[in-house]
CSV table of C-alpha atoms in Angstrom, one decimal:
chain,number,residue,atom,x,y,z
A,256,UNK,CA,80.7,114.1,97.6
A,257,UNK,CA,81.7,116.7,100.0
A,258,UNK,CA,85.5,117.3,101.1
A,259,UNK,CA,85.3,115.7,104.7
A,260,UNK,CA,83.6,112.4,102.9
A,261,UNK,CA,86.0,112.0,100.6
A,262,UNK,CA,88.9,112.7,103.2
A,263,UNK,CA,86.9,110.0,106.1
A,264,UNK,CA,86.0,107.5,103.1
A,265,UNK,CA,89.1,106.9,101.5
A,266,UNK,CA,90.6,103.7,101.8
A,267,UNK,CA,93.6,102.2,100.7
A,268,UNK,CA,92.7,99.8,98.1
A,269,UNK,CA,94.6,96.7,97.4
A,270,UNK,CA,92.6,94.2,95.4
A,271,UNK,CA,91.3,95.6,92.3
A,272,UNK,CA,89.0,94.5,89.4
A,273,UNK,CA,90.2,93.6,85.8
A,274,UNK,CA,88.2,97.2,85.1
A,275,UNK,CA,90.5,99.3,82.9
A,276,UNK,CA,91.1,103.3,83.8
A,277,UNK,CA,89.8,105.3,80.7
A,278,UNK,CA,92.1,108.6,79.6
A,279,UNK,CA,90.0,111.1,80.4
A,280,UNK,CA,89.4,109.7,84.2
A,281,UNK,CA,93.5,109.6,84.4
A,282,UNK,CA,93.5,112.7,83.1
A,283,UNK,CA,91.0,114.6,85.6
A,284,UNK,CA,93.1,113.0,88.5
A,285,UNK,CA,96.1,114.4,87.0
A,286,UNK,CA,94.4,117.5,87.2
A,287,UNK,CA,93.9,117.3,90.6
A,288,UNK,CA,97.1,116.5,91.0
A,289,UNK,CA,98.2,120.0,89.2
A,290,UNK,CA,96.4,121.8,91.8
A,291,UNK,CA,97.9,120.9,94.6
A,292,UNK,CA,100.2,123.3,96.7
A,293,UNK,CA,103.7,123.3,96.3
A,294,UNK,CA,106.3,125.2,97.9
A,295,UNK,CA,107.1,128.4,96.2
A,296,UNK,CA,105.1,127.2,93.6
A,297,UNK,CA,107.9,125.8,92.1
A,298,UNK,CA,105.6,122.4,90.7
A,299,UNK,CA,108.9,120.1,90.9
A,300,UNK,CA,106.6,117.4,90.5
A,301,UNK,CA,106.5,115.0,87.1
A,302,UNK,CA,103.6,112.6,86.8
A,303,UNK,CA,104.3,109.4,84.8
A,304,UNK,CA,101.0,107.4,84.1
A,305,UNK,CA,101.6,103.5,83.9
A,306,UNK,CA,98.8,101.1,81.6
A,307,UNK,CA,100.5,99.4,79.4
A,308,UNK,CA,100.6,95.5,80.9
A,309,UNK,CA,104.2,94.9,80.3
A,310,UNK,CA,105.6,97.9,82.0
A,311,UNK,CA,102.7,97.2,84.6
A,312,UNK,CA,104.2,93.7,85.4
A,313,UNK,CA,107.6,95.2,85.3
A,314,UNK,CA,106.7,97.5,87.7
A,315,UNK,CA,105.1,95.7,90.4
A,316,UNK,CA,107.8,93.3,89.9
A,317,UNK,CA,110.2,95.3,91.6
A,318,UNK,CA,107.6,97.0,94.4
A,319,UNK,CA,107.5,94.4,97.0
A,320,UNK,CA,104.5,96.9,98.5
A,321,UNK,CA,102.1,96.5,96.0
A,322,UNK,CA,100.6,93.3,96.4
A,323,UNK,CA,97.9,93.2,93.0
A,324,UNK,CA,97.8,94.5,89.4
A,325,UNK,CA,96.1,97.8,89.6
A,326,UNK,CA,94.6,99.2,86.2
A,327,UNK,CA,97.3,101.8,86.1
A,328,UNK,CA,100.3,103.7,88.3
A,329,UNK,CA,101.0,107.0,88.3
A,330,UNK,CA,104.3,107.7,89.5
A,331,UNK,CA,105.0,110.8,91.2
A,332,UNK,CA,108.3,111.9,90.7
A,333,UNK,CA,110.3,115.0,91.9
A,334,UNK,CA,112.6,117.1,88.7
A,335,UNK,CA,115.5,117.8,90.9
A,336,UNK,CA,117.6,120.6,90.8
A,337,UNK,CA,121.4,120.0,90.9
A,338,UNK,CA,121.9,121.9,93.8
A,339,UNK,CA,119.1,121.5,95.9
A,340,UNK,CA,120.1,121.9,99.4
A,341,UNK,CA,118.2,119.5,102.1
A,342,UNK,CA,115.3,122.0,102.8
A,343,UNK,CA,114.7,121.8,99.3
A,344,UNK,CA,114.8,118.1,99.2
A,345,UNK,CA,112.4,117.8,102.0
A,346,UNK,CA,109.9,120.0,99.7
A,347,UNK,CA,110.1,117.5,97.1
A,348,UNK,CA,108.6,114.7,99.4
A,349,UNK,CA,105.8,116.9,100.3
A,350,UNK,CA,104.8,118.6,97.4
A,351,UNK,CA,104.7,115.0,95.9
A,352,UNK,CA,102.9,113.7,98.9
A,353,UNK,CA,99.9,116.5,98.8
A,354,UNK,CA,99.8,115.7,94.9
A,355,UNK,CA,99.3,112.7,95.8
A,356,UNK,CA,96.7,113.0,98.2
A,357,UNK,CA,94.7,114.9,95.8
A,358,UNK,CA,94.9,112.4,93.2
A,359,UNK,CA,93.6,109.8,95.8
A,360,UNK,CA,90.6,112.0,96.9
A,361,UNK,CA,89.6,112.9,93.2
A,362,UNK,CA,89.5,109.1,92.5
A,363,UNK,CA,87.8,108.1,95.9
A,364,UNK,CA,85.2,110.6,94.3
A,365,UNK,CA,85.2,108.8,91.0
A,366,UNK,CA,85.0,105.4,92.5
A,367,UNK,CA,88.5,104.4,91.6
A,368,UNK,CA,90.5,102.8,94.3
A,369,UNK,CA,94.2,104.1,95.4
A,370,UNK,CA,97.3,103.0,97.8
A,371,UNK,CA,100.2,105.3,97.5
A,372,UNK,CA,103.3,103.4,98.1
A,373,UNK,CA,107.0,103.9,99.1
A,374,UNK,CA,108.0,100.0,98.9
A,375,UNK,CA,110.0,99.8,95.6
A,376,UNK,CA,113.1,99.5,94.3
A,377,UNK,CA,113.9,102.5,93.2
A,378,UNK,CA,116.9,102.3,90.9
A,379,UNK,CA,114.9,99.3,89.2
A,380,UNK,CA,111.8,102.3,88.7
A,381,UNK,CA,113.9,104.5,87.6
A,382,UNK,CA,115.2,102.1,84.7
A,383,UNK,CA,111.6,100.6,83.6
A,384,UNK,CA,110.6,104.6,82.6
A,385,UNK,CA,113.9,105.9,81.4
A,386,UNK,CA,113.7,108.1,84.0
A,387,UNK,CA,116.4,111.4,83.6
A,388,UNK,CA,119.3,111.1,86.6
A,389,UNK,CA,117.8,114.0,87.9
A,390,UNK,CA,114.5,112.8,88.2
A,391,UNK,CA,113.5,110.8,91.5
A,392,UNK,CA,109.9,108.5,92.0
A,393,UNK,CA,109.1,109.8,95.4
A,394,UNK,CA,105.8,107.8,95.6
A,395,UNK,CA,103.8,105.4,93.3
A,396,UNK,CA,99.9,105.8,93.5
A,397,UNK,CA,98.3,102.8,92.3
A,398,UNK,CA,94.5,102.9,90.5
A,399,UNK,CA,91.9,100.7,90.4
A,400,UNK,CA,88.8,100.1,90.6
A,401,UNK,CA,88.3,98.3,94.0
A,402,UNK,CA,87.4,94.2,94.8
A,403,UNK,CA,87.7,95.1,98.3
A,404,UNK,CA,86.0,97.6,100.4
A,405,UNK,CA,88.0,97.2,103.7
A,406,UNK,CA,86.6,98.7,107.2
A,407,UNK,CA,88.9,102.0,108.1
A,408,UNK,CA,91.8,100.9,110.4
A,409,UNK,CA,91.9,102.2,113.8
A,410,UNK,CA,92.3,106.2,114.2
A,411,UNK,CA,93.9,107.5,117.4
A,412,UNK,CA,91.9,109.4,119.4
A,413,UNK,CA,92.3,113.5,118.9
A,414,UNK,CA,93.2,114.1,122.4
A,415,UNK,CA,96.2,112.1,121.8
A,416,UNK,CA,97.7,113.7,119.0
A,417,UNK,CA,96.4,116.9,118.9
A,418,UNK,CA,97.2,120.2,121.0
A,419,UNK,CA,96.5,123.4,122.6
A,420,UNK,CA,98.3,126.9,122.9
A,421,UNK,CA,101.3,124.1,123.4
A,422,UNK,CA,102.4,120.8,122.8
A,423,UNK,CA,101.5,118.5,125.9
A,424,UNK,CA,98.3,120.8,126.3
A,425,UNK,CA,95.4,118.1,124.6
A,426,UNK,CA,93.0,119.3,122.4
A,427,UNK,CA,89.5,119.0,124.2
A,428,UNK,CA,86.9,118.0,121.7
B,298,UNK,CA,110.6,63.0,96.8
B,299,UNK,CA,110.3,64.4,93.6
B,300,UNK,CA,112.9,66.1,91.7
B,301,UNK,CA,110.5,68.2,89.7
B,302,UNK,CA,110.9,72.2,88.6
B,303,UNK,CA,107.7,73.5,90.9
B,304,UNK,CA,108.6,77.1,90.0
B,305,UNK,CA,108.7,78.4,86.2
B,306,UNK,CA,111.5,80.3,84.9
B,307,UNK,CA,109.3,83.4,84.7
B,308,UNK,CA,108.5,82.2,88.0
B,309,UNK,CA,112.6,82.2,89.2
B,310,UNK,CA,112.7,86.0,87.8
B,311,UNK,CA,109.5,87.5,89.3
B,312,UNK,CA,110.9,85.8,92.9
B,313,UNK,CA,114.4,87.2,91.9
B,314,UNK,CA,112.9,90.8,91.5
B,315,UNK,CA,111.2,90.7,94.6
B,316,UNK,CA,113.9,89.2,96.3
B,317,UNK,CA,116.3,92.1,95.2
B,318,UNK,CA,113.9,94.7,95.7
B,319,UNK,CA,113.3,93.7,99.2
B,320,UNK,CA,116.7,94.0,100.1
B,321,UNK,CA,117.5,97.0,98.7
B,322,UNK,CA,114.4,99.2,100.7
B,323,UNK,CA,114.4,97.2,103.6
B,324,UNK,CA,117.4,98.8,104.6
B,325,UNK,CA,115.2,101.9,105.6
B,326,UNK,CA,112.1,100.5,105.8
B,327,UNK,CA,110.7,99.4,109.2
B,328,UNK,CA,111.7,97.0,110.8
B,329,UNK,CA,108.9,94.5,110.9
B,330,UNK,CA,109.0,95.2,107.1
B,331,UNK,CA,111.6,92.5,107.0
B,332,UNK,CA,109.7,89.6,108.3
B,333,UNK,CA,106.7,90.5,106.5
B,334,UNK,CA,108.5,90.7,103.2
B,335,UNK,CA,110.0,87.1,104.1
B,336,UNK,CA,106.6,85.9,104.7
B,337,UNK,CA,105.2,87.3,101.4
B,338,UNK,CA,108.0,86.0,99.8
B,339,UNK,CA,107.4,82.8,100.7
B,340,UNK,CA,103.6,83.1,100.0
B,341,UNK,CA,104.7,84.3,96.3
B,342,UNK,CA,106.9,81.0,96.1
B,343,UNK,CA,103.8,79.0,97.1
B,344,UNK,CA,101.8,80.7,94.7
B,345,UNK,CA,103.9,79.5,91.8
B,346,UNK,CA,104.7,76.2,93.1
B,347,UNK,CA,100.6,75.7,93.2
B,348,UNK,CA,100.6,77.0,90.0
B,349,UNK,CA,102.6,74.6,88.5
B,350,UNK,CA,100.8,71.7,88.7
B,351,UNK,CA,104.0,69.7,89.7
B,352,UNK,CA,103.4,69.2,93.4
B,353,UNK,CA,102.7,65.7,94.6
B,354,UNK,CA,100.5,66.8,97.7
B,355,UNK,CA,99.3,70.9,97.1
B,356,UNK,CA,96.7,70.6,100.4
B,357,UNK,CA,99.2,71.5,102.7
B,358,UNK,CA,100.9,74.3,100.8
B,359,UNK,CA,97.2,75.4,99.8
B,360,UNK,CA,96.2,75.6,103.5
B,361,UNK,CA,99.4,77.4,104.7
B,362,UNK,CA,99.0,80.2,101.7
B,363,UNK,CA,95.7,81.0,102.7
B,364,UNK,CA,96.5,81.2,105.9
B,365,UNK,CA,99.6,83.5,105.3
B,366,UNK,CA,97.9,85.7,102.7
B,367,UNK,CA,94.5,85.6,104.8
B,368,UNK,CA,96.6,87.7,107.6
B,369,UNK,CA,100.0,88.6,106.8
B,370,UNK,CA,98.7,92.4,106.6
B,371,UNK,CA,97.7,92.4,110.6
B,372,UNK,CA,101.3,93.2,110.4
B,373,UNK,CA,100.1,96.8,110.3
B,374,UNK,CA,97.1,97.0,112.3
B,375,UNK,CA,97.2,93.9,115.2
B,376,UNK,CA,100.7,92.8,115.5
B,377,UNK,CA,100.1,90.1,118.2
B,378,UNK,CA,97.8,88.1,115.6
B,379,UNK,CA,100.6,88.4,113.3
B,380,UNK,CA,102.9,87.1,115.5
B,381,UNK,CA,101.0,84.4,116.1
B,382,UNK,CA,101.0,83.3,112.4
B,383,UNK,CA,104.4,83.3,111.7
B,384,UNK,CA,104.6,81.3,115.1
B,385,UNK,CA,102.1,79.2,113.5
B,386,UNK,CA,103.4,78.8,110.2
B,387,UNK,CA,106.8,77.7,111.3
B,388,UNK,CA,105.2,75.1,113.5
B,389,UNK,CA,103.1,73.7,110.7
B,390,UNK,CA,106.2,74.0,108.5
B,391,UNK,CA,108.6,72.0,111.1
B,392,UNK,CA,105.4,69.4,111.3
B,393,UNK,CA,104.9,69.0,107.7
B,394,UNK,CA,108.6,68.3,107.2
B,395,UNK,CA,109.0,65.7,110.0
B,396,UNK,CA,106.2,63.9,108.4
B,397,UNK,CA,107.9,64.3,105.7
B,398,UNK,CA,111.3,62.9,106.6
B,399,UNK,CA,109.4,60.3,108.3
B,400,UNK,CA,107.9,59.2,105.3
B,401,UNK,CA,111.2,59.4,103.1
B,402,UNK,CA,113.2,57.5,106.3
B,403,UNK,CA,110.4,54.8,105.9
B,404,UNK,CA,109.9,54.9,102.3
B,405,UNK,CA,106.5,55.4,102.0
């Protein structure tokens, strides 16, 4: 699968199969994960992978976004320094967030289904994994293999979002 | 009308969780989060209430889960369809309950 199919083909899954995620498929999606950019290369990010059913339930107990039981999570959480100022905390988000994106492409290409989400509790996440004070969940990827294959949801066009030389200049296809 | 338990204890937790959860991120989620998380809320308290096997009449409930659950998530993508449900829900909520009262008032 080439880059651009992978990117145009992803979809966010949300009904999965009873399917389990074997170890060494979690493990090549955290190594996609690894590779991702971050700023400074400084690699803040901390990957907690979720099977077990009990802290499964728990989970999506307390993430009113995630709407059936994937095979596994993997939490993306940020190691944050003490005194990180806000650029710093900004970075956090996105190296998480391109982590996260790789880990959804490598398991489009593997035929495991993803939604990232941003709708839990977060105090009540931070509790179920004994997560350290300084350590934040920034995102929750959810894996599975899909029981939906849902049509891609409306794009706007390029000319509307996308510019020349200067913003308010369109990009002409 | 019966005085039954329709939702499990497990059940009371789970909707608990939810219910806490929701508050707590709504506060900077968007907007229309709210609403939706009301209507999946009450979809979820469906859920167990069907699952409990202690309803006198499920059809109704049954019929206005689907419906929910078939197109709460337009939410994101169309929202005058969702609109429309939770227009329509209410309505077939406020009709199911006058029949109900009706039926209590004249004991049937």
């Amino acid at each position: 699968m080439d880059v651009m199919e992978a990117i145009m083909g992803r979809r966010s899954i949300r009904q999965f199969t009873d399917r389990p995620i074997d170890r060494g498929e979690l493990e090549r999606l955290l190594e996609a994960a690894r590779w991702a950019p971050s700023g400074g290369n400084q690699q803040r990010w901390r990957f907690v992978v979720v099977t077990s059913l009990s802290q499964r339930e728990l989970i999506r107990k307390f993430a009113p976004g995630i709407f059936a039981m994937p095979a596994a999570f993997i939490v993306v959480c940020a190691d944050k320094e003490p005194d990180a100022n806000p650029w710093k905390l900004a970075l956090y988000l996105a190296d998480c967030s391109i982590a996260s994106q790789n880990i959804m492409l490598a398991a489009h290409e593997m035929g495991i289904g993803t939604c990232v989400a941003l709708s839990y509790a977060k105090s009540a996440i931070s509790e179920i994994l004994e997560l350290p004070e300084n350590v934040e969940p920034m995102l929750v990827v959810t894996l599975g293999y899909p029981a939906e294959a849902p049509e891609p949801p409306p794009r706007f066009e390029l000319s509307k979002m996308a510019f020349e030389q200067r913003y308010g200049q369109e990009w002409k296809s | 009308m019966s005085q039954r338990m329709v939702v499990s204890e497990e059940g009371l937790y789970e909707i608990l969780a939810f219910l806490f959860s929701s508050a707590h991120i709504l506060v900077n989620e968007p907007h229309l989060y709210g609403t939706f998380r009301l209507i999946d809320g009450a979809s979820r308290l469906m859920g167990f209430a069907l699952e409990s096997g202690q309803l006198e009449d499920t059809q109704f409930l049954r019929q206005l889960k689907d419906d929910v659950d078939g197109k709460k998530f337009l939410m994101m993508t169309d929202e005058k369809t969702y609109f429309e449900l939770l227009e329509r829900a209410t309505r077939a909520m406020a009709r199911e309950m006058k029949k109900r009262a009706s039926a209590k008032t004249t004991g049937s």
